[in-house]
Structure formats: C-alpha cells, structure tokens
Coordinates of C-alpha atoms in Angstrom, one line a residue:
M1 CA -7.7 5.0 -28.1
D2 CA -7.2 2.2 -25.8
V3 CA -5.6 3.5 -22.6
A4 CA -4.7 1.4 -19.2
V5 CA -5.1 3.6 -16.3
L6 CA -2.8 2.0 -13.7
G7 CA -3.7 2.9 -10.0
C8 CA -7.3 4.0 -11.1
G9 CA -8.3 5.7 -7.9
Y10 CA -9.5 9.3 -7.4
V11 CA -8.4 11.0 -10.8
G12 CA -8.1 8.0 -12.7
L13 CA -12.1 6.8 -12.4
E14 CA -12.9 10.4 -13.8
L15 CA -10.1 9.8 -15.9
G16 CA -12.1 6.5 -17.1
R17 CA -15.2 8.2 -17.6
Q18 CA -14.2 11.1 -19.7
L19 CA -12.7 8.6 -21.9
T20 CA -15.5 6.4 -22.3
A21 CA -17.9 9.4 -22.9
A22 CA -15.4 10.2 -26.2
G23 CA -15.3 7.1 -27.7
H24 CA -12.1 5.7 -26.3
E25 CA -11.8 2.3 -24.4
P26 CA -10.2 2.5 -21.1
V27 CA -9.2 -0.2 -18.9
G28 CA -8.7 0.6 -15.2
V29 CA -6.2 -1.1 -12.9
R30 CA -6.6 -1.6 -9.1
R31 CA -5.0 -4.2 -7.0
S32 CA -7.9 -4.7 -4.6
A33 CA -11.4 -6.0 -5.1
D34 CA -13.0 -2.7 -3.4
G35 CA -10.8 -0.8 -6.5
I36 CA -12.0 -3.4 -9.3
D37 CA -15.9 -2.7 -7.9
S38 CA -15.5 1.0 -8.0
I39 CA -13.6 0.7 -11.7
L40 CA -16.8 -1.3 -12.7
A41 CA -19.5 1.2 -11.2
A42 CA -17.7 3.9 -12.9
G43 CA -18.5 2.0 -16.3
F44 CA -15.4 0.4 -17.7
E45 CA -13.4 -2.4 -18.2
A46 CA -10.8 -3.5 -14.8
V47 CA -8.4 -5.4 -14.3
R48 CA -7.0 -6.8 -10.9
A49 CA -3.0 -6.3 -10.8
D50 CA 0.0 -4.4 -8.7
V51 CA 2.0 -2.1 -10.3
T52 CA 5.0 -3.7 -8.5
D53 CA 4.6 -6.9 -9.5
A54 CA 5.5 -7.2 -13.4
D55 CA 3.7 -10.7 -13.8
S56 CA 0.4 -9.3 -12.4
L57 CA 0.8 -6.1 -15.0
A58 CA 1.0 -9.2 -17.7
S59 CA -2.8 -9.6 -17.5
V60 CA -3.4 -6.0 -18.7
P61 CA -4.3 -5.7 -22.3
D62 CA -2.2 -4.3 -24.8
V63 CA -2.9 -0.8 -25.2
D64 CA -1.9 2.5 -27.1
A65 CA -1.2 4.6 -23.9
V66 CA -0.4 4.1 -20.3
V67 CA -1.5 6.5 -17.6
F68 CA 0.3 5.9 -14.2
A69 CA -1.5 7.4 -11.7
A70 CA -0.9 4.8 -8.9
S71 CA -0.7 6.3 -5.1
S72 CA 1.3 5.0 -1.7
G73 CA -1.7 5.6 0.3
G74 CA -0.4 8.6 2.3
R75 CA 2.6 6.7 3.8
G76 CA 6.3 7.7 4.3
A77 CA 8.9 7.9 1.9
E78 CA 10.2 4.2 1.5
A79 CA 6.5 3.4 0.6
A80 CA 6.5 6.2 -1.9
R81 CA 9.5 5.1 -3.6
E82 CA 8.2 1.2 -4.0
V83 CA 5.2 2.7 -5.7
Y84 CA 6.5 5.7 -7.8
V85 CA 10.1 4.9 -8.7
D86 CA 10.3 1.2 -8.3
G87 CA 6.5 0.1 -9.4
L88 CA 7.0 3.0 -12.3
R89 CA 10.0 1.3 -13.6
T90 CA 8.4 -2.2 -13.4
A91 CA 5.6 -1.0 -15.8
I92 CA 7.8 1.1 -18.1
E93 CA 9.7 -2.9 -18.5
Q94 CA 6.5 -4.6 -18.5
F95 CA 4.7 -2.6 -21.2
G96 CA 7.5 -1.6 -23.1
S97 CA 8.8 -5.2 -23.8
R98 CA 5.8 -6.1 -25.3
D99 CA 5.3 -7.0 -28.8
D100 CA 3.0 -4.6 -29.3
P101 CA 4.0 -2.0 -26.8
P102 CA 2.1 1.4 -26.0
D103 CA 2.7 4.6 -28.0
Q104 CA 2.4 6.9 -24.8
F105 CA 3.1 7.0 -21.5
V106 CA 1.9 9.5 -18.6
Y107 CA 3.2 9.7 -15.0
T108 CA 1.1 11.9 -12.7
S109 CA 3.5 13.8 -10.7
S110 CA 3.3 16.7 -7.6
T111 CA 4.1 20.3 -7.7
G112 CA 5.2 19.5 -4.7
V113 CA 8.6 18.7 -6.7
Y114 CA 9.1 22.2 -6.9
G115 CA 10.1 23.1 -3.2
D116 CA 10.0 26.5 -1.9
Y117 CA 10.0 29.5 -4.3
G118 CA 9.1 32.4 -2.0
G119 CA 5.9 32.8 -3.5
D120 CA 7.1 33.4 -6.6
W121 CA 5.9 31.7 -9.9
V122 CA 6.7 28.7 -11.3
D123 CA 6.1 26.7 -14.6
E124 CA 7.3 24.0 -16.5
E125 CA 10.8 25.4 -17.1
T126 CA 11.6 25.8 -13.3
P127 CA 14.1 24.1 -11.9
L128 CA 12.9 21.6 -9.2
D129 CA 14.2 21.6 -5.5
P130 CA 12.3 19.2 -3.5
T131 CA 12.4 19.8 0.1
T132 CA 11.2 16.4 1.8
E133 CA 12.1 13.0 1.2
K134 CA 9.0 12.4 -0.2
T135 CA 9.1 15.2 -3.2
E136 CA 12.6 13.8 -4.1
V137 CA 11.2 10.4 -4.5
L138 CA 8.3 12.0 -6.7
A139 CA 11.4 14.3 -8.4
E140 CA 13.5 10.8 -9.3
A141 CA 10.0 9.0 -10.5
E142 CA 9.9 12.1 -13.1
R143 CA 13.3 11.1 -14.4
V144 CA 12.6 7.9 -14.5
A145 CA 9.4 8.3 -16.6
L146 CA 11.1 10.5 -19.2
E147 CA 14.5 9.0 -19.3
E148 CA 13.5 5.3 -19.2
G149 CA 10.3 5.8 -21.0
T150 CA 12.2 7.3 -24.2
E151 CA 14.7 4.4 -23.7
A152 CA 11.7 1.8 -23.8
G153 CA 10.3 3.9 -27.4
I154 CA 7.4 5.0 -25.3
D155 CA 6.2 8.8 -25.4
P156 CA 6.3 10.1 -22.2
T157 CA 4.6 12.9 -20.7
V158 CA 4.9 14.1 -17.0
V159 CA 1.9 15.9 -15.8
R160 CA 2.0 17.7 -12.4
F161 CA -1.0 18.1 -10.2
A162 CA -1.6 21.1 -7.8
G163 CA -3.7 20.2 -5.1
L164 CA -6.7 18.1 -6.0
Y165 CA -10.0 19.0 -4.7
G166 CA -13.5 18.1 -6.0
P167 CA -16.4 15.5 -5.2
D168 CA -15.5 13.9 -1.3
R169 CA -12.5 16.3 -1.2
Y170 CA -13.8 19.9 -0.7
R171 CA -12.6 19.8 3.0
L172 CA -14.6 23.2 4.0
T173 CA -14.4 22.9 7.7
R174 CA -10.7 22.9 7.3
Y175 CA -10.8 26.5 6.2
L176 CA -14.0 27.2 7.8
D177 CA -13.1 26.4 11.8
G178 CA -9.5 27.7 11.2
P179 CA -7.0 28.9 12.4
V180 CA -5.7 28.7 8.6
T181 CA -2.0 29.4 8.0
E182 CA -0.8 31.7 5.7
G183 CA 1.0 30.8 2.0
Y184 CA -0.9 29.8 -1.5
L185 CA -2.8 27.4 -2.7
N186 CA -2.6 26.1 -5.9
M187 CA -5.5 23.6 -6.9
I188 CA -6.8 21.9 -10.0
H189 CA -10.6 20.3 -9.6
R190 CA -10.7 16.7 -10.0
A191 CA -12.6 17.0 -13.4
D192 CA -9.9 19.0 -14.8
A193 CA -7.0 17.3 -13.2
A194 CA -8.6 14.1 -15.4
G195 CA -8.7 16.4 -18.4
V196 CA -5.1 17.7 -18.5
V197 CA -4.1 13.9 -18.6
R198 CA -6.8 13.4 -21.4
F199 CA -5.7 16.3 -23.5
A200 CA -2.1 15.1 -23.1
L201 CA -2.5 11.8 -24.1
I202 CA -5.0 13.3 -27.3
D203 CA -4.3 16.8 -27.8
A204 CA -0.6 17.7 -26.7
D205 CA 2.8 16.8 -27.7
E206 CA 4.7 17.7 -24.2
D207 CA 7.5 16.5 -22.0
V208 CA 5.7 17.9 -19.1
L209 CA 2.5 19.9 -18.5
L210 CA 1.4 21.4 -15.0
A211 CA -2.0 20.8 -14.1
V212 CA -3.3 24.0 -12.2
D213 CA -6.5 26.2 -12.2
D214 CA -6.3 30.2 -13.6
E215 CA -5.6 31.4 -10.1
P216 CA -3.7 30.6 -7.2
V217 CA -4.8 32.2 -4.1
S218 CA -3.8 32.9 -0.6
K219 CA -5.2 30.4 2.0
W220 CA -6.5 33.5 4.2
A221 CA -8.0 35.2 1.0
F222 CA -9.7 31.5 -0.1
A223 CA -10.9 31.1 3.5
D224 CA -12.7 34.3 3.8
W225 CA -14.3 34.2 0.2
L226 CA -15.3 30.7 1.6
A227 CA -16.7 32.0 5.0
D228 CA -18.6 34.7 3.1
E229 CA -20.3 32.2 0.5
C230 CA -21.1 29.7 3.1
G231 CA -22.4 32.8 5.5
V232 CA -20.0 32.2 8.6
A233 CA -17.7 34.5 10.1
W234 CA -14.1 34.5 8.8
P235 CA -11.7 31.9 10.5
E236 CA -9.3 32.9 12.7
K237 CA -5.7 33.4 10.9
Q238 CA -2.0 32.6 11.8
T239 CA 1.3 33.3 10.3
V240 CA 4.0 30.2 9.4
E241 CA 5.8 31.3 12.4
E242 CA 3.1 31.3 14.6
R243 CA 2.3 27.6 13.3
L244 CA 5.3 26.6 13.7
A245 CA 5.7 27.7 17.3
A246 CA 3.2 25.0 18.4
G247 CA 6.1 22.5 17.8
D248 CA 4.0 19.4 17.2
L249 CA 4.9 19.3 13.5
S250 CA 6.8 16.7 11.8
T251 CA 10.0 17.7 10.0
P252 CA 8.6 17.2 6.9
A253 CA 5.6 19.1 7.5
E254 CA 7.5 22.0 8.6
R255 CA 9.2 22.0 5.5
R256 CA 6.2 21.4 3.3
L257 CA 4.8 24.8 5.6
R258 CA 7.6 27.0 4.7
T259 CA 7.4 26.4 0.7
S260 CA 5.6 28.9 -1.1
K261 CA 5.0 29.2 -4.8
R262 CA 2.1 30.1 -7.4
C263 CA 2.0 27.5 -10.4
S264 CA 1.3 29.0 -13.9
N265 CA -1.0 27.3 -16.2
A266 CA 0.2 29.6 -19.1
L267 CA 1.6 26.6 -21.3
L268 CA -1.6 24.6 -20.9
R269 CA -3.6 27.5 -21.9
E270 CA -1.6 28.5 -24.9
L271 CA -2.0 24.8 -25.9
G272 CA -5.8 25.0 -25.7
Y273 CA -6.8 23.5 -22.5
E274 CA -10.4 24.5 -21.7
F275 CA -11.3 24.4 -17.9
S276 CA -14.3 23.0 -16.6
Y277 CA -13.5 24.7 -13.5
P278 CA -11.1 27.8 -14.2
T279 CA -10.8 29.2 -10.7
F280 CA -11.9 27.9 -7.1
R281 CA -15.0 30.3 -7.4
E282 CA -16.6 27.9 -10.1
G283 CA -15.0 24.4 -8.7
Y284 CA -16.6 25.1 -5.0
R285 CA -19.8 25.8 -5.7
P286 CA -21.6 22.8 -5.0
A287 CA -20.3 22.5 -1.8
V288 CA -21.1 25.7 -0.7
E289 CA -24.6 25.3 -1.9
A290 CA -24.3 21.7 0.1
F291 CA -23.1 23.6 3.2
R292 CA -26.0 26.4 3.1
R293 CA -28.5 24.0 2.6
G294 CA -27.5 21.8 5.6
E295 CA -26.4 19.0 3.3
Y296 CA -22.6 19.3 3.3
K297 CA -20.9 15.9 4.8

C-alpha cells in the first residue's frame, strides 16, 4: 500500500516507520526543510508541500491512502481553521479530483471534541460538545473529513487521539514537581497512536475510532504512581477550584480545566487492535528508568 502522510510530524514519522517495516510504501509530506530531513532520517520518501496549497500538493504522487496529520503548531483558533478545515478541504479536493484518487482518507482528530462529561465515559457514539474555539474547529474538520471525503469518493475515517506521550514528550517534571490539578488523564503512547492509524488503514473499516489506552487515570493517582516509581516524594495536589482561584488562566484554558471525561477503547479492542503499551505503566517505563539513572532530559 502506498500512503501519503500529510503533516508527517511526531505521530506521522512513527507511522511511516511502522508502514515501512510492514512492507508498505509511505510518503511523508512536510512544508519545511527540517521536516523533510526528519522524514528522510526516519527512512522513507519525503515530499515538500503545504496542505493549504493545492498546487504544492500536486507534487505528492498518487497513493492508495492519505493520512491527514498536519498540525497548527499550538496556535489559536484561526490558525487551526486554516490548517484543519481549509487545509483538509484542499487536500480532499486535490486528491479526490485526480485520475487515480486514493481509496482511503484518515483524518487525525482529538478527544477534545467531546467537551465536558463530568468524568463519565465517552466512546465513538457519544455526541460531541466542544468547549473552546479550537475544539469547535476540530469538530468542524471531522465533519469535513466524513462528509466531503465521502462526496469525493474516498472512504474516510476519523481517528481521535487522546493525550499523546512518548519519546521527547514524557513531561515527568510537570507531574513530579507539582502542584497537580485534579481531573482525568486519557493517554496513548506515540507507538500506539501511529498503530491505530495503521490499523484503520489496513484492518478496520470504521467511520470513527477512539485512540486511547486501556486505563484513563486520575491525575492525582498518576502523579503519585510516577513519584513512587521515580523514588521521589508525592507532589502537591490542588482542586480545579483552587487552580482557577489563581486567576492567571486564559478563558480557553479555564474551559479545558473544567472538562472531565474518561475515553473508552472498547471498540478498538473489539476490532482486534493489540496495544504495544496498554497503560501508562508500560508506556512510562523508559522515562522512569532514565530518571532513576539520572539521565532523563
């Protein structure tokens, strides 16, 4: 299978490595020279193009499937709309209008689209209720992927990532130093985030897949487990109201802090996906061991 990975960054590079190892032929697409270098270093083909520029996307070869994993770089809602909605629409139109269009189109979204469910469980059937301008953009992008992808004759899938972690993104000190605000963590290791996309391309036929590991965990419990494993004292804790009382958060940050949910991977498990890191315990082991050796950076 030939696969174009648009926005081939943190997860996309790992996806490319996994596809290559499985005998497929990925093409990583980035808009910067450094991005191209990182794709080549990962061992697969690279093309320099911008998802918001249809002319540049024309340089990407025909493929069997497209994965849209582009990022807005942590900027605001307008930048997010430019990439996630306008760029996504441009990519669907560009690839869908080809003489040999792809069969599949995977859009990588976020569990942030659910909004607040008061700590209750959510799954692929749960109605979306985004609480910030940026997550509203992500929800709109999901609609574009599913509706306009279908209209273009490409079979679309939305993969919603929980919180990504893994190499270079363990953020141990964030939890070890504290204070840690209450709430739930829904996580997935980078290897499994890429693995779920690979699974969606090759083994699953679903409109939406929720990419999250087996065990959503309270932030307080996770921080204490991490401290125990690293051999340090438990960090200070604070409630949501105590954190809000500091008065130094933006409105979007306050809204994110007030959202609470537990994400279920029951469908993914039922379909047969096997996790490399079923929970944070396995996933954080390399970082914990590095910390105990004094080598964590």
